[in-house]
Coordinates of C-alpha atoms in Angstrom, one line a residue:
Chain G
M175 CA 77.8 -6.9 -47.5
T176 CA 76.5 -9.4 -49.9
Y177 CA 74.7 -12.4 -48.3
L178 CA 71.9 -12.9 -50.8
L179 CA 72.2 -13.9 -54.4
Q180 CA 70.0 -11.0 -55.7
Q181 CA 72.3 -8.5 -54.0
L182 CA 75.0 -9.4 -56.6
L183 CA 72.6 -7.9 -59.2
M184 CA 71.5 -5.0 -57.0
R185 CA 75.0 -3.9 -56.2
S186 CA 76.1 -4.0 -59.8
A187 CA 73.0 -2.1 -60.9
V188 CA 73.8 0.7 -58.5
A189 CA 77.4 0.9 -59.7
R190 CA 76.8 0.6 -63.5
P191 CA 73.1 0.9 -64.3
D192 CA 73.6 1.4 -68.0
R193 CA 75.9 -1.5 -68.7
V194 CA 74.4 -4.5 -70.6
A195 CA 73.6 -7.2 -68.1
V196 CA 72.2 -10.0 -70.3
T197 CA 72.0 -10.6 -74.1
C198 CA 70.0 -13.3 -75.9
G199 CA 69.8 -13.4 -79.7
G200 CA 69.4 -9.8 -80.8
E201 CA 68.0 -8.6 -77.4
A202 CA 69.7 -7.1 -74.5
I203 CA 68.8 -5.7 -71.1
S204 CA 70.8 -3.2 -68.9
Y205 CA 71.6 -3.7 -65.3
G206 CA 69.3 -0.9 -64.4
D207 CA 66.3 -2.4 -66.3
L208 CA 67.0 -5.9 -65.0
D209 CA 67.1 -4.6 -61.5
R210 CA 63.9 -2.6 -61.9
Q211 CA 61.9 -5.3 -63.8
S212 CA 62.8 -7.9 -61.2
N213 CA 61.7 -5.4 -58.5
Q214 CA 58.4 -5.1 -60.3
L215 CA 58.0 -8.8 -60.5
A216 CA 58.9 -9.3 -56.9
R217 CA 56.1 -6.9 -55.9
T218 CA 53.7 -8.6 -58.2
L219 CA 54.5 -12.0 -56.8
A220 CA 54.0 -10.6 -53.2
E221 CA 50.6 -9.3 -54.3
I222 CA 49.6 -12.7 -55.6
G223 CA 50.5 -14.0 -52.2
V224 CA 53.9 -15.5 -52.7
E225 CA 55.6 -15.8 -49.3
R226 CA 59.1 -16.0 -48.1
G227 CA 60.5 -19.5 -48.6
E228 CA 57.8 -20.4 -51.2
R229 CA 58.9 -22.3 -54.3
V230 CA 58.1 -20.5 -57.7
G231 CA 58.7 -22.4 -60.9
I232 CA 60.4 -21.1 -64.1
Y233 CA 59.0 -22.9 -67.1
L234 CA 60.4 -20.9 -69.9
N235 CA 62.8 -21.2 -72.9
K236 CA 66.1 -19.6 -72.3
S237 CA 65.5 -15.8 -72.6
I238 CA 66.0 -12.5 -70.9
A239 CA 62.6 -13.1 -69.3
S240 CA 63.9 -16.2 -67.6
I241 CA 66.7 -14.2 -65.9
V242 CA 64.3 -11.4 -64.9
S243 CA 62.0 -14.2 -63.5
L244 CA 64.8 -15.7 -61.5
F245 CA 65.8 -12.4 -59.8
G246 CA 62.2 -11.4 -59.3
I247 CA 61.5 -14.7 -57.4
L248 CA 64.6 -14.2 -55.2
K249 CA 63.7 -10.6 -54.5
A250 CA 60.2 -11.8 -53.3
G251 CA 62.1 -13.9 -50.7
A252 CA 61.1 -17.1 -52.6
A253 CA 63.1 -19.9 -54.1
Y254 CA 63.3 -20.6 -57.8
V255 CA 62.7 -24.0 -59.3
P256 CA 63.8 -24.2 -63.0
L257 CA 61.7 -26.7 -65.1
D258 CA 63.2 -28.2 -68.2
P259 CA 61.1 -26.9 -71.1
L260 CA 61.7 -30.2 -73.0
A261 CA 61.0 -32.6 -70.1
P262 CA 57.9 -34.8 -70.3
V263 CA 54.7 -33.5 -68.6
S264 CA 54.5 -36.3 -66.1
R265 CA 58.0 -35.6 -64.8
L266 CA 57.3 -31.8 -64.5
A267 CA 53.9 -32.5 -62.8
F268 CA 55.8 -34.7 -60.3
I269 CA 58.2 -31.8 -59.5
L270 CA 55.3 -29.3 -59.2
R271 CA 53.5 -31.6 -56.7
D272 CA 56.7 -32.6 -54.9
C273 CA 57.8 -29.1 -53.8
G274 CA 54.3 -27.6 -53.9
I275 CA 54.7 -25.0 -56.6
R276 CA 51.6 -22.7 -56.7
C277 CA 52.9 -20.0 -59.0
L278 CA 54.7 -20.5 -62.3
M279 CA 56.6 -18.1 -64.6
T280 CA 55.8 -19.3 -68.1
S281 CA 54.7 -18.3 -71.6
T282 CA 51.5 -18.6 -73.6
G283 CA 52.7 -21.5 -75.8
K284 CA 53.3 -23.7 -72.8
V285 CA 49.8 -23.3 -71.3
A286 CA 48.4 -26.5 -73.0
A287 CA 51.2 -28.6 -71.3
I288 CA 50.5 -26.8 -68.0
H289 CA 46.9 -27.9 -68.2
S290 CA 48.0 -31.5 -68.5
M291 CA 50.2 -31.0 -65.4
M292 CA 47.2 -29.6 -63.5
E293 CA 45.2 -32.6 -64.5
A294 CA 48.1 -34.7 -63.1
G295 CA 47.6 -33.0 -59.7
A296 CA 50.0 -30.0 -60.0
P297 CA 48.8 -27.5 -57.3
L298 CA 49.2 -24.4 -59.5
H299 CA 46.9 -21.4 -58.9
T300 CA 48.7 -18.5 -60.8
L301 CA 50.5 -18.3 -64.1
V302 CA 52.7 -15.3 -64.9
L303 CA 52.8 -15.1 -68.7
V304 CA 55.9 -13.2 -69.7
D305 CA 54.8 -12.9 -73.4
Q306 CA 51.3 -11.8 -72.8
S307 CA 50.0 -8.2 -72.4
G308 CA 46.2 -8.7 -73.2
P309 CA 43.5 -10.4 -71.1
T310 CA 44.2 -13.9 -69.9
A311 CA 40.7 -15.2 -69.1
D312 CA 40.7 -17.4 -72.2
I313 CA 44.2 -18.7 -71.6
V314 CA 44.0 -19.4 -67.9
P315 CA 40.5 -20.4 -66.9
S316 CA 39.3 -19.5 -63.4
P317 CA 39.6 -20.2 -60.6
R318 CA 43.2 -20.1 -61.6
K319 CA 44.7 -16.7 -62.2
G320 CA 46.7 -15.3 -65.1
V321 CA 49.1 -12.4 -64.7
T322 CA 50.4 -10.6 -67.8
W323 CA 53.7 -9.0 -68.3
G324 CA 51.9 -5.7 -68.8
E325 CA 50.6 -5.9 -65.2
V326 CA 54.1 -6.8 -63.9
L327 CA 55.5 -3.7 -65.6
R328 CA 52.9 -1.4 -64.1
A329 CA 54.1 -2.3 -60.5
D330 CA 56.3 0.1 -58.5
A331 CA 59.9 -0.4 -59.7
A332 CA 61.6 0.6 -56.4
V333 CA 63.3 -2.1 -54.4
P334 CA 60.7 -4.0 -52.4
A335 CA 61.2 -4.6 -48.7
S336 CA 61.2 -8.4 -49.4
A337 CA 64.4 -8.1 -51.5
E338 CA 66.6 -8.1 -48.4
Q339 CA 64.4 -9.6 -45.8
S340 CA 65.7 -13.1 -46.4
I341 CA 68.7 -14.5 -44.5
E342 CA 71.7 -16.3 -46.0
T343 CA 70.5 -19.8 -44.9
D344 CA 67.2 -19.4 -46.7
L345 CA 66.5 -21.5 -49.7
A346 CA 67.6 -19.9 -53.0
Y347 CA 66.7 -22.6 -55.5
I348 CA 65.9 -26.3 -55.9
L349 CA 67.5 -28.3 -58.8
Y350 CA 66.0 -31.7 -59.5
T351 CA 68.3 -34.5 -60.3
S352 CA 67.8 -38.2 -61.2
G353 CA 66.8 -40.4 -58.3
S354 CA 67.8 -44.1 -58.1
T355 CA 64.4 -45.3 -57.0
G356 CA 62.5 -43.8 -60.0
E357 CA 61.7 -40.3 -58.8
P358 CA 63.8 -37.2 -59.2
K359 CA 65.0 -35.6 -56.0
G360 CA 65.1 -31.8 -55.4
V361 CA 68.5 -30.5 -54.2
M362 CA 67.9 -27.6 -51.9
I363 CA 70.6 -24.8 -52.1
S364 CA 70.7 -21.8 -49.8
H365 CA 72.0 -18.4 -50.7
Q366 CA 75.0 -19.0 -48.5
A367 CA 75.9 -22.3 -50.2
A368 CA 75.7 -20.7 -53.7
L369 CA 77.6 -17.6 -52.6
T370 CA 80.4 -19.7 -51.2
F371 CA 81.1 -20.9 -54.7
I372 CA 80.3 -17.7 -56.5
R373 CA 82.5 -15.5 -54.4
W374 CA 85.4 -17.9 -54.9
A375 CA 84.7 -18.0 -58.6
I376 CA 84.6 -14.2 -59.1
G377 CA 88.0 -14.0 -57.3
C378 CA 89.7 -17.0 -58.9
F379 CA 88.8 -16.1 -62.5
G380 CA 89.1 -12.4 -61.9
I381 CA 85.7 -11.5 -63.3
T382 CA 85.1 -7.8 -64.0
A383 CA 82.8 -5.6 -66.0
H384 CA 84.9 -6.2 -69.1
D385 CA 83.9 -9.9 -69.2
R386 CA 81.4 -11.5 -71.4
I387 CA 80.3 -14.8 -70.0
S388 CA 78.5 -17.4 -72.0
N389 CA 75.5 -19.4 -70.6
H390 CA 75.3 -22.7 -72.4
A391 CA 73.8 -24.9 -69.7
P392 CA 70.0 -24.8 -69.2
L393 CA 68.8 -23.2 -65.9
Q394 CA 67.9 -26.6 -64.3
F395 CA 71.6 -27.6 -64.7
D396 CA 73.9 -26.3 -61.9
L397 CA 76.5 -25.0 -64.4
S398 CA 74.1 -22.1 -65.0
V399 CA 74.6 -20.9 -61.4
F400 CA 78.2 -19.8 -62.2
D401 CA 77.2 -18.1 -65.5
I402 CA 74.4 -16.1 -64.0
F403 CA 75.6 -15.1 -60.6
A404 CA 79.3 -14.7 -61.3
A405 CA 78.4 -12.5 -64.3
M406 CA 76.1 -10.4 -62.1
G407 CA 78.5 -10.2 -59.2
G408 CA 81.3 -9.1 -61.5
G409 CA 79.2 -6.6 -63.4
A410 CA 79.9 -8.6 -66.5
T411 CA 77.6 -9.3 -69.5
L412 CA 75.8 -12.6 -69.5
C413 CA 75.4 -13.9 -73.1
L414 CA 72.7 -16.6 -73.3
V415 CA 73.2 -19.2 -76.0
P416 CA 69.9 -19.0 -77.8
D417 CA 67.8 -22.2 -78.0
G418 CA 68.5 -24.2 -81.2
I419 CA 72.1 -22.9 -81.8
S420 CA 73.7 -25.7 -79.7
A421 CA 72.8 -28.3 -82.3
F422 CA 74.9 -26.5 -84.9
P423 CA 78.6 -26.6 -83.9
I424 CA 79.6 -23.9 -86.5
R425 CA 76.9 -21.6 -85.3
L426 CA 78.0 -22.1 -81.7
A427 CA 81.6 -21.3 -82.7
E428 CA 80.3 -18.1 -84.5
F429 CA 78.4 -17.2 -81.3
I430 CA 81.6 -17.3 -79.2
H431 CA 83.4 -15.2 -81.8
Q432 CA 80.6 -12.7 -82.5
E433 CA 79.6 -12.2 -78.9
Q434 CA 83.3 -11.8 -78.0
I435 CA 82.9 -14.3 -75.2
T436 CA 85.7 -14.0 -72.6
I437 CA 84.7 -16.9 -70.3
W438 CA 83.1 -20.1 -71.6
Y439 CA 81.7 -22.8 -69.2
S440 CA 80.0 -26.0 -70.3
V441 CA 80.2 -29.8 -70.0
P442 CA 83.1 -31.4 -71.9
S443 CA 80.8 -33.1 -74.4
A444 CA 79.6 -29.7 -75.7
L445 CA 83.2 -28.6 -76.2
I446 CA 84.0 -31.9 -77.9
H447 CA 81.1 -31.3 -80.3
L448 CA 82.7 -27.9 -81.0
I449 CA 86.2 -29.3 -81.4
A450 CA 85.1 -32.2 -83.6
H451 CA 82.7 -30.3 -85.9
G452 CA 82.9 -26.6 -85.2
E453 CA 85.9 -25.8 -87.6
L454 CA 87.3 -23.8 -84.7
G455 CA 90.5 -23.0 -86.7
R456 CA 88.5 -20.6 -88.9
F457 CA 87.6 -18.3 -86.0
D458 CA 89.4 -15.7 -84.0
F459 CA 88.8 -16.3 -80.3
R460 CA 91.3 -13.7 -79.2
R461 CA 89.1 -12.4 -76.3
L462 CA 88.3 -15.9 -75.0
R463 CA 90.6 -16.0 -71.9
A464 CA 89.2 -18.9 -69.9
V465 CA 87.4 -22.1 -70.7
L466 CA 85.8 -23.9 -67.8
F467 CA 84.4 -27.4 -67.9
A468 CA 82.7 -29.7 -65.4
G469 CA 80.2 -32.5 -65.2
E470 CA 82.2 -35.4 -66.6
V471 CA 85.8 -36.5 -67.5
F472 CA 87.3 -34.6 -70.4
P473 CA 89.1 -37.1 -72.7
V474 CA 92.7 -36.0 -73.0
K475 CA 92.7 -36.4 -76.8
Y476 CA 90.1 -33.6 -77.2
L477 CA 91.5 -31.5 -74.4
T478 CA 94.9 -31.5 -76.2
E479 CA 93.1 -30.5 -79.4
L480 CA 91.3 -27.6 -77.5
R481 CA 94.7 -26.5 -76.1
R482 CA 96.1 -26.4 -79.6
L483 CA 93.2 -24.6 -81.1
I484 CA 92.9 -21.9 -78.4
P485 CA 96.4 -21.7 -77.0
H486 CA 96.0 -18.4 -75.1
A487 CA 93.0 -19.4 -73.0
R488 CA 93.4 -20.8 -69.5
L489 CA 91.7 -24.2 -69.1
Y490 CA 90.0 -25.2 -65.8
N491 CA 88.6 -28.5 -64.8
L492 CA 85.9 -27.8 -62.1
Y493 CA 84.3 -30.6 -60.0
G494 CA 81.3 -30.8 -57.7
P495 CA 78.0 -32.6 -57.5
T496 CA 74.8 -30.4 -57.5
E497 CA 74.6 -31.0 -53.7
T498 CA 77.9 -29.0 -53.1
N499 CA 78.2 -27.1 -56.3
V500 CA 81.8 -26.7 -57.5
C501 CA 84.1 -27.7 -54.6
T502 CA 87.4 -28.5 -56.3
Y503 CA 89.2 -27.1 -59.3
Y504 CA 92.3 -27.8 -61.4
E505 CA 94.0 -25.6 -63.9
V506 CA 95.2 -27.6 -66.9
G507 CA 98.6 -26.4 -68.0
E508 CA 100.8 -27.7 -70.8
I509 CA 99.7 -31.1 -72.1
P510 CA 102.6 -33.4 -72.9
S511 CA 101.9 -35.1 -76.3
D512 CA 102.1 -38.6 -74.8
R513 CA 99.7 -37.9 -72.0
K514 CA 96.9 -40.4 -71.8
E515 CA 95.4 -40.3 -68.3
P516 CA 92.7 -37.7 -67.6
F517 CA 93.5 -34.6 -65.6
P518 CA 92.8 -34.4 -61.8
I519 CA 89.7 -32.7 -60.3
G520 CA 92.2 -30.8 -58.2
R521 CA 92.0 -29.3 -54.8
A522 CA 89.3 -27.6 -52.7
C523 CA 88.0 -24.1 -53.5
A524 CA 88.0 -21.4 -50.8
N525 CA 86.1 -22.1 -47.6
I526 CA 85.6 -25.7 -48.4
E527 CA 87.3 -28.8 -47.2
V528 CA 87.5 -32.0 -49.2
F529 CA 88.9 -35.3 -48.0
A530 CA 88.7 -39.0 -48.9
L531 CA 88.0 -41.9 -46.6
G532 CA 89.2 -45.4 -47.1
T533 CA 87.1 -48.5 -46.6
G534 CA 88.0 -48.5 -42.9
G535 CA 86.8 -44.9 -42.5
E536 CA 90.4 -43.5 -42.3
R537 CA 91.6 -40.5 -44.2
I538 CA 93.6 -41.7 -47.2
G539 CA 97.2 -40.6 -47.9
P540 CA 99.0 -39.9 -51.1
G541 CA 98.8 -42.6 -53.7
E542 CA 95.7 -44.2 -52.0
E543 CA 92.1 -44.4 -53.2
G544 CA 89.0 -43.6 -51.2
E545 CA 85.5 -42.0 -51.3
L546 CA 85.4 -38.2 -51.6
Y547 CA 83.7 -36.2 -48.8
V548 CA 83.0 -32.4 -48.8
R549 CA 82.4 -30.2 -45.8
G550 CA 81.7 -26.4 -45.5
P551 CA 79.1 -23.8 -46.2
C552 CA 78.7 -25.0 -49.8
L553 CA 76.6 -28.0 -48.8
M554 CA 73.0 -28.4 -49.8
K555 CA 70.3 -28.2 -47.1
G556 CA 69.1 -31.6 -48.1
Y557 CA 66.6 -33.1 -50.6
W558 CA 63.2 -31.5 -50.6
G559 CA 60.8 -33.6 -48.5
R560 CA 63.2 -36.5 -48.4
P561 CA 64.9 -36.6 -44.9
D562 CA 65.6 -40.3 -45.5
K563 CA 67.6 -39.6 -48.7
S564 CA 69.3 -36.6 -47.2
A565 CA 70.5 -38.7 -44.2
E566 CA 72.0 -41.2 -46.6
V567 CA 74.5 -38.6 -48.0
L568 CA 74.8 -36.0 -45.2
A569 CA 76.7 -37.6 -42.3
Q570 CA 78.2 -36.3 -39.1
N571 CA 82.0 -35.6 -39.5
P572 CA 83.6 -38.7 -37.8
G573 CA 85.6 -37.7 -34.7
V574 CA 83.5 -34.6 -34.1
K575 CA 81.2 -35.2 -31.1
A576 CA 80.5 -31.8 -29.5
Y577 CA 78.7 -30.0 -32.3
A578 CA 76.9 -30.7 -35.6
D579 CA 79.4 -30.8 -38.5
P580 CA 77.8 -32.3 -41.6
I581 CA 79.8 -33.8 -44.4
Y582 CA 78.5 -34.8 -47.8
R583 CA 79.3 -38.2 -49.2
T584 CA 79.8 -37.8 -52.9
G585 CA 79.8 -41.5 -53.9
D586 CA 82.8 -40.6 -56.1
L587 CA 86.0 -42.6 -55.8
V588 CA 89.1 -40.6 -56.0
R589 CA 92.9 -41.1 -55.7
L590 CA 95.0 -38.6 -53.8
D591 CA 98.0 -37.7 -55.9
R592 CA 101.4 -36.9 -54.3
D593 CA 101.1 -33.2 -55.2
G594 CA 97.8 -32.9 -53.2
N595 CA 95.4 -33.1 -56.1
Y596 CA 92.5 -35.5 -56.3
T597 CA 91.8 -37.6 -59.4
F598 CA 88.4 -39.1 -60.1
V599 CA 88.6 -42.8 -60.6
G600 CA 84.9 -44.0 -60.6
R601 CA 81.6 -44.3 -58.9
K602 CA 80.5 -46.4 -55.9
D603 CA 77.0 -46.9 -57.2
Q604 CA 74.9 -47.0 -60.4
M605 CA 75.0 -43.3 -61.2
I606 CA 76.5 -42.4 -64.6
K607 CA 77.1 -39.3 -66.6
S608 CA 76.0 -38.8 -70.2
R609 CA 76.7 -35.4 -71.8
G610 CA 77.4 -34.2 -68.3
Y611 CA 73.8 -35.1 -67.2
R612 CA 73.7 -37.2 -64.1
I613 CA 71.7 -40.3 -64.5
E614 CA 70.7 -43.0 -62.1
L615 CA 70.4 -46.2 -64.0
G616 CA 67.8 -47.3 -61.4
E617 CA 65.5 -44.5 -62.5
I618 CA 65.6 -45.8 -66.1
E619 CA 65.0 -49.3 -64.9
A620 CA 62.0 -48.2 -62.9
A621 CA 60.5 -46.8 -66.1
L622 CA 61.3 -49.9 -68.0
Y623 CA 59.6 -52.1 -65.4
A624 CA 56.5 -50.0 -65.6
Y625 CA 56.0 -51.1 -69.2
P626 CA 53.5 -53.9 -69.6
G627 CA 55.1 -57.1 -70.7
V628 CA 58.6 -56.4 -69.3
Q629 CA 59.6 -59.2 -67.0
E630 CA 63.1 -58.1 -66.3
A631 CA 65.1 -55.1 -67.3
A632 CA 68.5 -53.6 -66.9
A633 CA 69.9 -50.2 -68.0
L634 CA 73.6 -50.2 -68.9
A635 CA 76.1 -47.4 -69.6
V636 CA 78.1 -48.0 -72.7
P637 CA 81.3 -45.8 -72.5
D638 CA 81.5 -43.3 -75.4
E639 CA 84.4 -41.0 -76.1
E640 CA 82.3 -38.0 -77.2
I641 CA 79.4 -38.0 -74.8
G642 CA 80.7 -40.0 -71.8
N643 CA 78.2 -42.8 -71.9
R644 CA 75.4 -44.1 -74.2
I645 CA 72.5 -45.9 -72.5
K646 CA 71.5 -49.4 -73.5
A647 CA 68.6 -51.3 -72.0
V648 CA 68.3 -55.0 -71.9
I649 CA 64.8 -56.4 -71.7
V650 CA 63.5 -59.8 -70.9
P651 CA 59.9 -59.8 -72.2
S652 CA 57.1 -61.9 -70.6
P653 CA 56.6 -65.1 -72.7
E654 CA 53.0 -64.2 -73.5
R655 CA 53.6 -60.6 -74.7
Q656 CA 55.0 -58.9 -77.7
V657 CA 57.3 -56.0 -76.8
G658 CA 58.8 -53.7 -79.4
A659 CA 61.8 -51.4 -79.0
A660 CA 60.2 -48.3 -80.5
A661 CA 57.2 -48.6 -78.2
I662 CA 59.4 -49.0 -75.1
K663 CA 61.4 -45.9 -76.1
R664 CA 58.3 -43.9 -76.6
F665 CA 57.0 -45.1 -73.2
C666 CA 60.3 -44.1 -71.5
A667 CA 60.2 -40.7 -73.3
E668 CA 56.8 -40.0 -71.6
R669 CA 58.4 -40.5 -68.2
L670 CA 62.1 -39.5 -68.5
P671 CA 64.1 -36.6 -69.9
R672 CA 65.3 -37.4 -73.4
Y673 CA 68.9 -37.8 -72.3
M674 CA 67.8 -40.8 -70.1
V675 CA 65.9 -42.7 -72.8
P676 CA 67.9 -45.8 -73.9
E677 CA 69.4 -45.4 -77.3
T678 CA 69.4 -49.1 -78.0
I679 CA 67.2 -51.9 -76.6
D680 CA 68.4 -55.5 -76.6
F681 CA 66.1 -58.5 -75.9
L682 CA 67.3 -61.5 -74.0
R683 CA 65.5 -64.6 -72.7
A684 CA 67.1 -64.2 -69.3
L685 CA 69.5 -61.8 -67.5
P686 CA 72.8 -63.2 -66.3
K687 CA 72.9 -63.4 -62.5
T688 CA 75.6 -63.4 -59.9
A689 CA 75.9 -66.1 -57.2
T690 CA 73.8 -64.0 -54.9
G691 CA 71.0 -63.6 -57.5
K692 CA 71.7 -60.0 -58.5
I693 CA 71.9 -59.0 -62.1
D694 CA 75.5 -59.5 -63.3
R695 CA 76.1 -56.2 -64.9
R696 CA 79.7 -57.0 -65.9
R697 CA 78.7 -60.1 -67.9
L698 CA 75.7 -58.2 -69.3
A699 CA 77.9 -55.5 -70.6
E700 CA 79.9 -58.1 -72.5
M701 CA 76.9 -59.9 -74.0
D702 CA 75.3 -59.0 -77.3
G703 CA 71.6 -59.5 -77.3
C704 CA 69.2 -59.2 -80.2
G705 CA 69.4 -55.4 -80.7
E706 CA 66.8 -53.1 -82.3
Chain Y
M184 CA 70.6 -48.1 -99.4
S185 CA 73.1 -46.3 -101.5
Q186 CA 73.7 -43.7 -104.2
A187 CA 72.4 -46.2 -106.8
Q188 CA 69.0 -46.3 -105.2
E189 CA 66.4 -43.8 -106.5
W190 CA 64.7 -41.7 -103.8
S191 CA 61.7 -39.5 -104.5
H192 CA 61.2 -36.3 -102.5
A193 CA 58.3 -38.0 -100.7
Q194 CA 60.3 -41.1 -99.9
I195 CA 63.2 -39.1 -98.5
E196 CA 60.9 -37.1 -96.3
R197 CA 59.1 -40.2 -95.1
E198 CA 62.4 -41.9 -94.1
L199 CA 63.6 -38.8 -92.3
R200 CA 60.3 -38.3 -90.5
S201 CA 60.2 -41.9 -89.2
F202 CA 63.9 -41.8 -88.1
I203 CA 63.4 -38.5 -86.3
A204 CA 60.2 -39.6 -84.6
E205 CA 61.4 -43.1 -83.6
E206 CA 65.0 -42.5 -82.8
L207 CA 65.4 -38.8 -81.8
Y208 CA 62.0 -37.6 -80.6
F209 CA 60.6 -40.8 -79.1
G210 CA 57.5 -39.2 -77.8
A211 CA 56.1 -37.8 -81.1
D212 CA 54.0 -39.8 -83.4
Q213 CA 55.0 -39.4 -87.0
G214 CA 52.1 -37.2 -88.0
T215 CA 52.9 -34.4 -85.6
I216 CA 56.2 -33.2 -87.1
A217 CA 55.2 -30.7 -89.8
G218 CA 57.4 -30.2 -92.8
D219 CA 58.1 -26.6 -91.8
Q220 CA 58.4 -27.0 -88.0
P221 CA 61.7 -25.6 -86.7
L222 CA 63.3 -28.8 -85.4
Q223 CA 66.0 -27.4 -83.1
E224 CA 64.0 -24.5 -81.7
T225 CA 61.2 -26.8 -80.7
G226 CA 63.6 -29.3 -79.2
V227 CA 62.8 -32.1 -81.6
I228 CA 66.5 -32.4 -82.5
D229 CA 69.2 -31.5 -79.9
S230 CA 73.0 -31.5 -80.4
M231 CA 73.3 -35.2 -79.9
G232 CA 70.3 -35.9 -82.1
M233 CA 71.9 -33.8 -84.8
L234 CA 75.0 -36.0 -85.1
R235 CA 72.9 -39.1 -85.1
L236 CA 70.8 -37.6 -87.9
V237 CA 73.8 -36.8 -90.0
T238 CA 75.2 -40.3 -89.6
F239 CA 71.7 -41.7 -90.6
I240 CA 71.6 -39.5 -93.7
E241 CA 75.1 -40.4 -94.8
Q242 CA 74.4 -44.1 -94.4
T243 CA 70.9 -44.1 -95.8
F244 CA 71.2 -41.8 -98.8
G245 CA 74.9 -42.5 -99.7
I246 CA 76.1 -38.9 -99.3
E247 CA 78.8 -37.2 -97.3
V248 CA 77.8 -34.3 -95.1
L249 CA 80.6 -31.9 -94.3
D250 CA 80.9 -30.1 -91.0
G251 CA 80.4 -26.8 -92.8
E252 CA 77.1 -28.1 -94.1
I253 CA 75.6 -28.7 -90.7
V254 CA 73.9 -25.3 -90.6
P255 CA 70.3 -24.2 -90.1
E256 CA 69.9 -23.4 -93.8
H257 CA 70.1 -27.2 -94.4
F258 CA 68.7 -28.6 -91.2
A259 CA 66.2 -26.2 -89.7
T260 CA 63.1 -28.1 -90.9
L261 CA 62.1 -31.5 -92.4
G262 CA 61.6 -29.7 -95.7
D263 CA 65.1 -28.1 -95.6
I264 CA 66.8 -31.4 -94.9
T265 CA 64.9 -33.2 -97.7
L266 CA 65.9 -30.5 -100.2
F267 CA 69.5 -30.6 -99.0
I268 CA 69.6 -34.4 -99.5
E269 CA 68.1 -34.1 -103.0
R270 CA 70.6 -31.4 -104.0
K271 CA 73.6 -33.4 -102.6
R272 CA 72.4 -36.5 -104.5
A273 CA 72.1 -34.5 -107.7
G274 CA 75.6 -33.3 -107.0
V275 CA 74.6 -29.6 -106.8
S276 CA 75.5 -28.4 -103.3

């Protein structure tokens, strides 16, 4: 019985040790080797003192080593925390401090950035360097410890006891998402929650050892959870999209063709990039049998084009916040040429209940709109170290008094269609999506307000057909200070991931206000300031 | 800002460097992007940055960049992009 994520790999490695588990660029690793190396890493981590439930960071570019790391951490009974290799040091230092990461999987080229994180209070004591075989004393000065990959590969390769000592409710990973008050929050996902989705996905998409599944999303993005664990569970081959290729649509199209990808999963904006600039008509995607997308609304114009270019592939719209992982799905069938409205997010996946409540707290009926709630084993455990934030979104199921029955409030407004499908209609708050990334405008505003000379600031989402939203900031400078757009962008980039840095910055003498004194975002969106 | 304007190799590279540093890679000061640094692998230019860069090049240097030309051979480094623009402007590509 599989009740832990690493068991997906362990079972497939027993059944088919010689099959290729993961490819990246020209490299590949078999199921047997992936299983053995992650055993060796788990033993090494235990020797360092990593304990059950401890958080271990992965600060690596996409590579086979990052997948070995992930399974080694899980087999040590610990939880993995993926760190965006391109995120600013201050944000990563926050994450390391926030969930108390002491041990980090990384590579030699990142050690300088890690030193800056330690100076910013990151509690690290051990770095495992996946690209290093020689001595580490010069790279990792004492009292901190450096462990080389050579040392890892000298450990016993048999399954360590720790690999199956966890239980299904233990933490498997933490993914950090944008927080409205200016600090990212760590979504805690248990093995059981992830497996609820993965088991359904393996069955729904019929994943087998013949599949070749792409991994386009970075590890810190929850789309990667499907790619990695559904592939391992099905005994399929996981094909990592190498860093750098995504910027070149034609290279990405060639990747799908050459790697003979059978299942592709990404945000719609990555697919739109391919459809608009990838010359897809030139390629033979005969083996591509399913295209899955999630994270934002897919404009029908491009979806119709995708359907035309790859007519034989099944298309699925998946929906779910990081806090629940995928909880609803909808298969897009034929697309009538006059269709304008986006496709539904669909119905609940197996073992999950979704429902929408109206403003009076009543369940809505067909044709009505309400806020979407999710219940079942897919729910997160909460936000790391933030019981207050967790309580805002995890509520007791109304009407259930006798026992605890948490439901997750998504903040997404939906309409229940007559055929039982839900359709996304908007957000209740200031959260937006850009290229599938979830962004709290409040977090951007917190960064803007931290800049000296900013008297008032607002971050706005400007709808965009290709990437969902572009971000614009409107600044009211203090009268006595000179404030420049380039300097503000640089300041934001030192604090926020790049996808959150405003693309344009407008300057106004004052922000429009509503009768209650709040910033009037609607009027602001219509105004044109002095742009830079 | 058109085909009619003369652009030296150094001027093209300077324009590109300042656009990339200020608009795509906000954190970097202009000196730190080397002419032979792999821009996509090191995360200086991501997929969205790529499209913005192409638009900037088309508008600034008065050339049209075809989808088939958005490949690493032309866009991997600052040096590659500069050469690509010079060749396009000379009508060789």
